[in-house]
């Protein structure tokens, strides 16, 4: 077990919170929403979202992209009152981007919950040229910036919200194993 | 170390400020306290007092004359004179301003103001202080309170809209509370009901909970039984019996004096044990907690 790899508990609302904001990189709200709690808001990423700020429909608000959602999150947390719980659900890159925004806004232990969900796609950090590569599905991938063929390690940086990518043929040039999909 | 009382100022009939000086006093950050050994008719008292800020490096404390005093505050108020030398333990700090807080909401009542006087002088510390006191003491506390709109005095607890205050804080605020047990318990439960995470609630209590019924403690390993009188803590009773149980803060905050309870039911007054540990009744902090049953058997 890689120590840098966070462990995620199943999603569940924390009843000690006074208000709950769920942000997900997926198109649908998570299963198991507890409807006995009030003040629950869900932000989703649906590619067909309106693209301009709209009044919330019920307690659900769709965004066109993760980028748009995260920008709004920063704004929202800057104005939020204490008592809020933030739940980030989706790819590891997304949930740690959201968690980092929450920490910068002053949230901490007991206020931020992260849950991995959806397709196992990784953000990969090319350790040779520092390029971020989004949504990588397999463990061997070329860096689009420096053309290194990267082996995607299980080493995860929470600060960068990314997995480390290291040249695969560093030892024996030209020897590239067959890519495999990520199991976790 | 031995420190001489350099100065005693009367702030009000019930409040006095003491200054201690000495060569090369260890530096003490905001939230630190001193334990003084105070002579008494029957025995020496060890009382903890928060240091109020001391820009010149001297140690200053403010002591309230407690009605049902266990001796310490009466001696300081009535007998202490400048030049008297007391045995003082080097400052300890269990109430640092939380480091990752961008803003601090400080709530105090009565003599609980003292650690926040040091906070208020810490450069770069952004705070809002609300202090509650009795109307007859408003004058002396107003004189102690820092200047500015961010330090507010309330002459009764109802005048402070605690609910509104706690509910409107931003995510970057941490809450620190110091005062009598009833004040702290009220503020803590209100904050929790408004969703404050425990990690953002910081507490400093002082041994005001020591008043209570007498009981006795049987010590399994030492094989002796010690009577704990009203107005005396288990810790003090054991010390009076010549034992030397571990302790640091003497105020239910540090966890050092924890003891296993083998028989009997403790009555908890600390802010160290978790709720479930308190309910289980298997251990207690002997500096502040007492007993519901007439006797406790402790593993010591
Ligand atoms: S001495 Fe610190 S908790 Fe008792």
Short mmCIF file of N, CA and C in Angstrom, two decimals, chain B residues 132-214:
data_model
loop_
_atom_site.label_atom_id
_atom_site.label_comp_id
_atom_site.label_asym_id
_atom_site.label_seq_id
_atom_site.Cartn_x
_atom_site.Cartn_y
_atom_site.Cartn_z
N UNK B 132 -17.36 39.06 29.09
CA UNK B 132 -18.53 39.23 29.96
C UNK B 132 -18.07 39.38 31.40
N UNK B 133 -18.68 40.32 32.11
CA UNK B 133 -18.38 40.43 33.54
C UNK B 133 -19.58 40.98 34.27
N UNK B 134 -19.53 40.96 35.58
CA UNK B 134 -20.62 41.50 36.39
C UNK B 134 -20.60 43.02 36.28
N UNK B 135 -21.79 43.65 36.36
CA UNK B 135 -21.83 45.11 36.20
C UNK B 135 -20.89 45.83 37.16
N UNK B 136 -20.79 45.32 38.39
CA UNK B 136 -19.95 46.04 39.36
C UNK B 136 -18.45 45.94 39.04
N UNK B 137 -18.11 45.03 38.13
CA UNK B 137 -16.69 44.92 37.79
C UNK B 137 -16.36 45.54 36.42
N UNK B 138 -17.41 46.11 35.81
CA UNK B 138 -17.22 46.64 34.45
C UNK B 138 -16.08 47.65 34.41
N UNK B 139 -16.01 48.47 35.45
CA UNK B 139 -15.02 49.54 35.44
C UNK B 139 -13.59 48.97 35.37
N UNK B 140 -13.32 47.99 36.21
CA UNK B 140 -11.94 47.50 36.23
C UNK B 140 -11.62 46.67 34.99
N UNK B 141 -12.59 45.92 34.48
CA UNK B 141 -12.29 45.17 33.26
C UNK B 141 -12.15 46.08 32.04
N UNK B 142 -12.92 47.18 32.05
CA UNK B 142 -12.78 48.10 30.92
C UNK B 142 -11.35 48.65 30.87
N UNK B 143 -10.80 48.87 32.04
CA UNK B 143 -9.43 49.40 32.09
C UNK B 143 -8.41 48.37 31.60
N UNK B 144 -8.73 47.10 31.79
CA UNK B 144 -7.79 46.05 31.35
C UNK B 144 -7.90 45.76 29.86
N UNK B 145 -9.13 45.90 29.33
CA UNK B 145 -9.43 45.50 27.96
C UNK B 145 -8.61 46.30 26.95
N UNK B 146 -8.18 45.66 25.88
CA UNK B 146 -7.47 46.43 24.86
C UNK B 146 -8.39 47.50 24.25
N UNK B 147 -7.77 48.55 23.74
CA UNK B 147 -8.54 49.61 23.10
C UNK B 147 -8.99 49.14 21.72
N UNK B 148 -10.08 49.70 21.24
CA UNK B 148 -10.47 49.43 19.86
C UNK B 148 -11.83 48.77 19.80
N UNK B 149 -12.42 48.86 18.58
CA UNK B 149 -13.78 48.37 18.39
C UNK B 149 -13.84 46.85 18.41
N UNK B 150 -12.70 46.19 18.30
CA UNK B 150 -12.72 44.73 18.25
C UNK B 150 -12.62 44.10 19.64
N UNK B 151 -12.71 44.90 20.68
CA UNK B 151 -12.75 44.36 22.04
C UNK B 151 -13.99 44.93 22.73
N UNK B 152 -14.94 44.07 23.02
CA UNK B 152 -16.24 44.53 23.50
C UNK B 152 -16.52 43.95 24.89
N UNK B 153 -17.01 44.82 25.78
CA UNK B 153 -17.33 44.40 27.14
C UNK B 153 -18.84 44.25 27.28
N UNK B 154 -19.29 43.16 27.89
CA UNK B 154 -20.72 42.93 28.13
C UNK B 154 -20.92 42.77 29.62
N UNK B 155 -21.84 43.55 30.19
CA UNK B 155 -21.98 43.49 31.64
C UNK B 155 -22.97 42.44 32.10
N UNK B 156 -23.60 41.73 31.18
CA UNK B 156 -24.22 40.48 31.58
C UNK B 156 -24.21 39.57 30.36
N UNK B 157 -24.31 38.28 30.63
CA UNK B 157 -24.14 37.33 29.53
C UNK B 157 -25.26 37.46 28.50
N UNK B 158 -26.43 37.92 28.96
CA UNK B 158 -27.55 38.03 28.01
C UNK B 158 -27.31 39.16 27.01
N UNK B 159 -26.53 40.17 27.44
CA UNK B 159 -26.29 41.30 26.55
C UNK B 159 -25.47 40.89 25.33
N UNK B 160 -24.80 39.76 25.45
CA UNK B 160 -24.00 39.28 24.33
C UNK B 160 -24.86 38.30 23.54
N UNK B 161 -25.11 38.64 22.29
CA UNK B 161 -25.89 37.73 21.44
C UNK B 161 -24.93 36.68 20.90
N UNK B 162 -24.70 35.67 21.73
CA UNK B 162 -23.70 34.67 21.40
C UNK B 162 -24.09 33.86 20.17
N UNK B 163 -25.38 33.57 20.06
CA UNK B 163 -25.85 32.79 18.92
C UNK B 163 -25.53 33.52 17.61
N UNK B 164 -25.91 34.80 17.56
CA UNK B 164 -25.66 35.57 16.34
C UNK B 164 -24.17 35.70 16.06
N UNK B 165 -23.42 35.91 17.10
CA UNK B 165 -21.97 36.08 16.96
C UNK B 165 -21.31 34.81 16.41
N UNK B 166 -21.68 33.68 16.97
CA UNK B 166 -21.08 32.41 16.55
C UNK B 166 -21.55 32.03 15.15
N UNK B 167 -22.80 32.36 14.83
CA UNK B 167 -23.35 31.93 13.53
C UNK B 167 -22.78 32.73 12.37
N UNK B 168 -22.34 33.96 12.62
CA UNK B 168 -21.94 34.79 11.47
C UNK B 168 -20.44 34.75 11.19
N UNK B 169 -19.69 33.92 11.87
CA UNK B 169 -18.24 33.90 11.63
C UNK B 169 -17.91 33.24 10.30
N UNK B 170 -16.80 33.66 9.74
CA UNK B 170 -16.37 33.10 8.46
C UNK B 170 -15.62 31.79 8.70
N UNK B 171 -15.36 31.08 7.60
CA UNK B 171 -14.71 29.78 7.70
C UNK B 171 -13.29 29.87 8.24
N UNK B 172 -12.67 31.03 8.09
CA UNK B 172 -11.26 31.15 8.49
C UNK B 172 -11.10 31.48 9.97
N UNK B 173 -12.21 31.57 10.71
CA UNK B 173 -12.15 31.96 12.12
C UNK B 173 -12.01 30.75 13.04
N UNK B 174 -11.18 30.88 14.04
CA UNK B 174 -11.12 29.90 15.12
C UNK B 174 -11.69 30.54 16.38
N UNK B 175 -12.28 29.70 17.23
CA UNK B 175 -12.92 30.17 18.45
C UNK B 175 -12.07 29.76 19.65
N UNK B 176 -11.78 30.72 20.52
CA UNK B 176 -11.07 30.39 21.77
C UNK B 176 -11.91 30.90 22.93
N UNK B 177 -12.06 30.07 23.95
CA UNK B 177 -12.95 30.40 25.07
C UNK B 177 -12.21 30.22 26.38
N UNK B 178 -12.37 31.19 27.27
CA UNK B 178 -11.79 31.05 28.60
C UNK B 178 -12.70 31.70 29.62
N UNK B 179 -13.05 30.94 30.64
CA UNK B 179 -13.92 31.49 31.68
C UNK B 179 -14.40 30.40 32.58
N UNK B 180 -15.37 30.71 33.43
CA UNK B 180 -15.91 29.68 34.32
C UNK B 180 -16.56 28.54 33.53
N UNK B 181 -16.66 27.41 34.18
CA UNK B 181 -17.14 26.21 33.51
C UNK B 181 -18.51 26.40 32.85
N UNK B 182 -19.44 27.06 33.55
CA UNK B 182 -20.80 27.19 32.99
C UNK B 182 -20.77 28.04 31.72
N UNK B 183 -19.96 29.07 31.72
CA UNK B 183 -19.83 29.93 30.55
C UNK B 183 -19.24 29.15 29.39
N UNK B 184 -18.20 28.39 29.68
CA UNK B 184 -17.54 27.63 28.62
C UNK B 184 -18.47 26.56 28.06
N UNK B 185 -19.13 25.83 28.95
CA UNK B 185 -20.01 24.77 28.48
C UNK B 185 -21.12 25.32 27.59
N UNK B 186 -21.67 26.47 27.99
CA UNK B 186 -22.73 27.08 27.19
C UNK B 186 -22.20 27.46 25.80
N UNK B 187 -21.06 28.12 25.77
CA UNK B 187 -20.50 28.56 24.48
C UNK B 187 -20.13 27.37 23.60
N UNK B 188 -19.57 26.34 24.22
CA UNK B 188 -19.16 25.16 23.43
C UNK B 188 -20.39 24.48 22.82
N UNK B 189 -21.44 24.28 23.63
CA UNK B 189 -22.57 23.54 23.07
C UNK B 189 -23.29 24.38 22.02
N UNK B 190 -23.33 25.68 22.22
CA UNK B 190 -23.93 26.54 21.19
C UNK B 190 -23.12 26.48 19.89
N UNK B 191 -21.81 26.57 20.02
CA UNK B 191 -20.95 26.53 18.83
C UNK B 191 -21.12 25.20 18.10
N UNK B 192 -21.15 24.12 18.85
CA UNK B 192 -21.29 22.82 18.19
C UNK B 192 -22.64 22.70 17.50
N UNK B 193 -23.68 23.24 18.13
CA UNK B 193 -25.00 23.14 17.51
C UNK B 193 -25.06 23.97 16.22
N UNK B 194 -24.18 24.95 16.09
CA UNK B 194 -24.13 25.76 14.87
C UNK B 194 -23.13 25.19 13.86
N UNK B 195 -22.61 24.01 14.14
CA UNK B 195 -21.75 23.34 13.18
C UNK B 195 -20.28 23.65 13.29
N UNK B 196 -19.86 24.33 14.35
CA UNK B 196 -18.42 24.57 14.52
C UNK B 196 -17.72 23.23 14.67
N UNK B 197 -16.69 22.95 13.89
CA UNK B 197 -15.98 21.69 14.06
C UNK B 197 -15.13 21.75 15.33
N UNK B 198 -15.04 20.65 16.07
CA UNK B 198 -14.26 20.66 17.31
C UNK B 198 -12.83 21.16 17.10
N UNK B 199 -12.25 20.93 15.92
CA UNK B 199 -10.87 21.35 15.68
C UNK B 199 -10.72 22.87 15.70
N UNK B 200 -11.81 23.60 15.61
CA UNK B 200 -11.72 25.07 15.62
C UNK B 200 -12.19 25.67 16.95
N UNK B 201 -12.41 24.82 17.94
CA UNK B 201 -12.81 25.32 19.26
C UNK B 201 -11.67 25.05 20.23
N UNK B 202 -11.17 26.09 20.84
CA UNK B 202 -10.00 25.98 21.72
C UNK B 202 -10.38 26.48 23.11
N UNK B 203 -9.93 25.75 24.13
CA UNK B 203 -10.45 26.01 25.48
C UNK B 203 -9.34 26.17 26.49
N UNK B 204 -9.56 27.07 27.42
CA UNK B 204 -8.68 27.18 28.57
C UNK B 204 -9.57 27.31 29.79
N UNK B 205 -9.44 26.37 30.70
CA UNK B 205 -10.24 26.50 31.90
C UNK B 205 -9.28 26.68 33.06
N UNK B 206 -9.78 27.06 34.17
CA UNK B 206 -8.91 27.09 35.34
C UNK B 206 -9.65 26.39 36.44
N UNK B 207 -8.92 25.98 37.42
CA UNK B 207 -9.46 25.03 38.40
C UNK B 207 -10.57 25.55 39.26
N UNK B 208 -11.59 26.15 38.63
CA UNK B 208 -12.68 26.69 39.42
C UNK B 208 -13.67 25.60 39.81
N UNK B 209 -13.48 24.41 39.23
CA UNK B 209 -14.45 23.34 39.47
C UNK B 209 -14.11 22.56 40.72
N UNK B 210 -13.13 23.02 41.47
CA UNK B 210 -12.68 22.22 42.59
C UNK B 210 -13.63 22.23 43.78
N UNK B 211 -14.55 23.19 43.78
CA UNK B 211 -15.49 23.21 44.87
C UNK B 211 -16.44 22.02 44.71
N UNK B 212 -16.73 21.34 45.78
CA UNK B 212 -17.65 20.20 45.66
C UNK B 212 -17.63 19.39 46.93
N UNK B 213 -18.33 18.28 46.87
CA UNK B 213 -18.45 17.43 48.05
C UNK B 213 -17.15 16.72 48.37
N UNK B 214 -16.98 16.37 49.64
CA UNK B 214 -15.81 15.57 49.99
C UNK B 214 -15.99 14.13 49.52
#
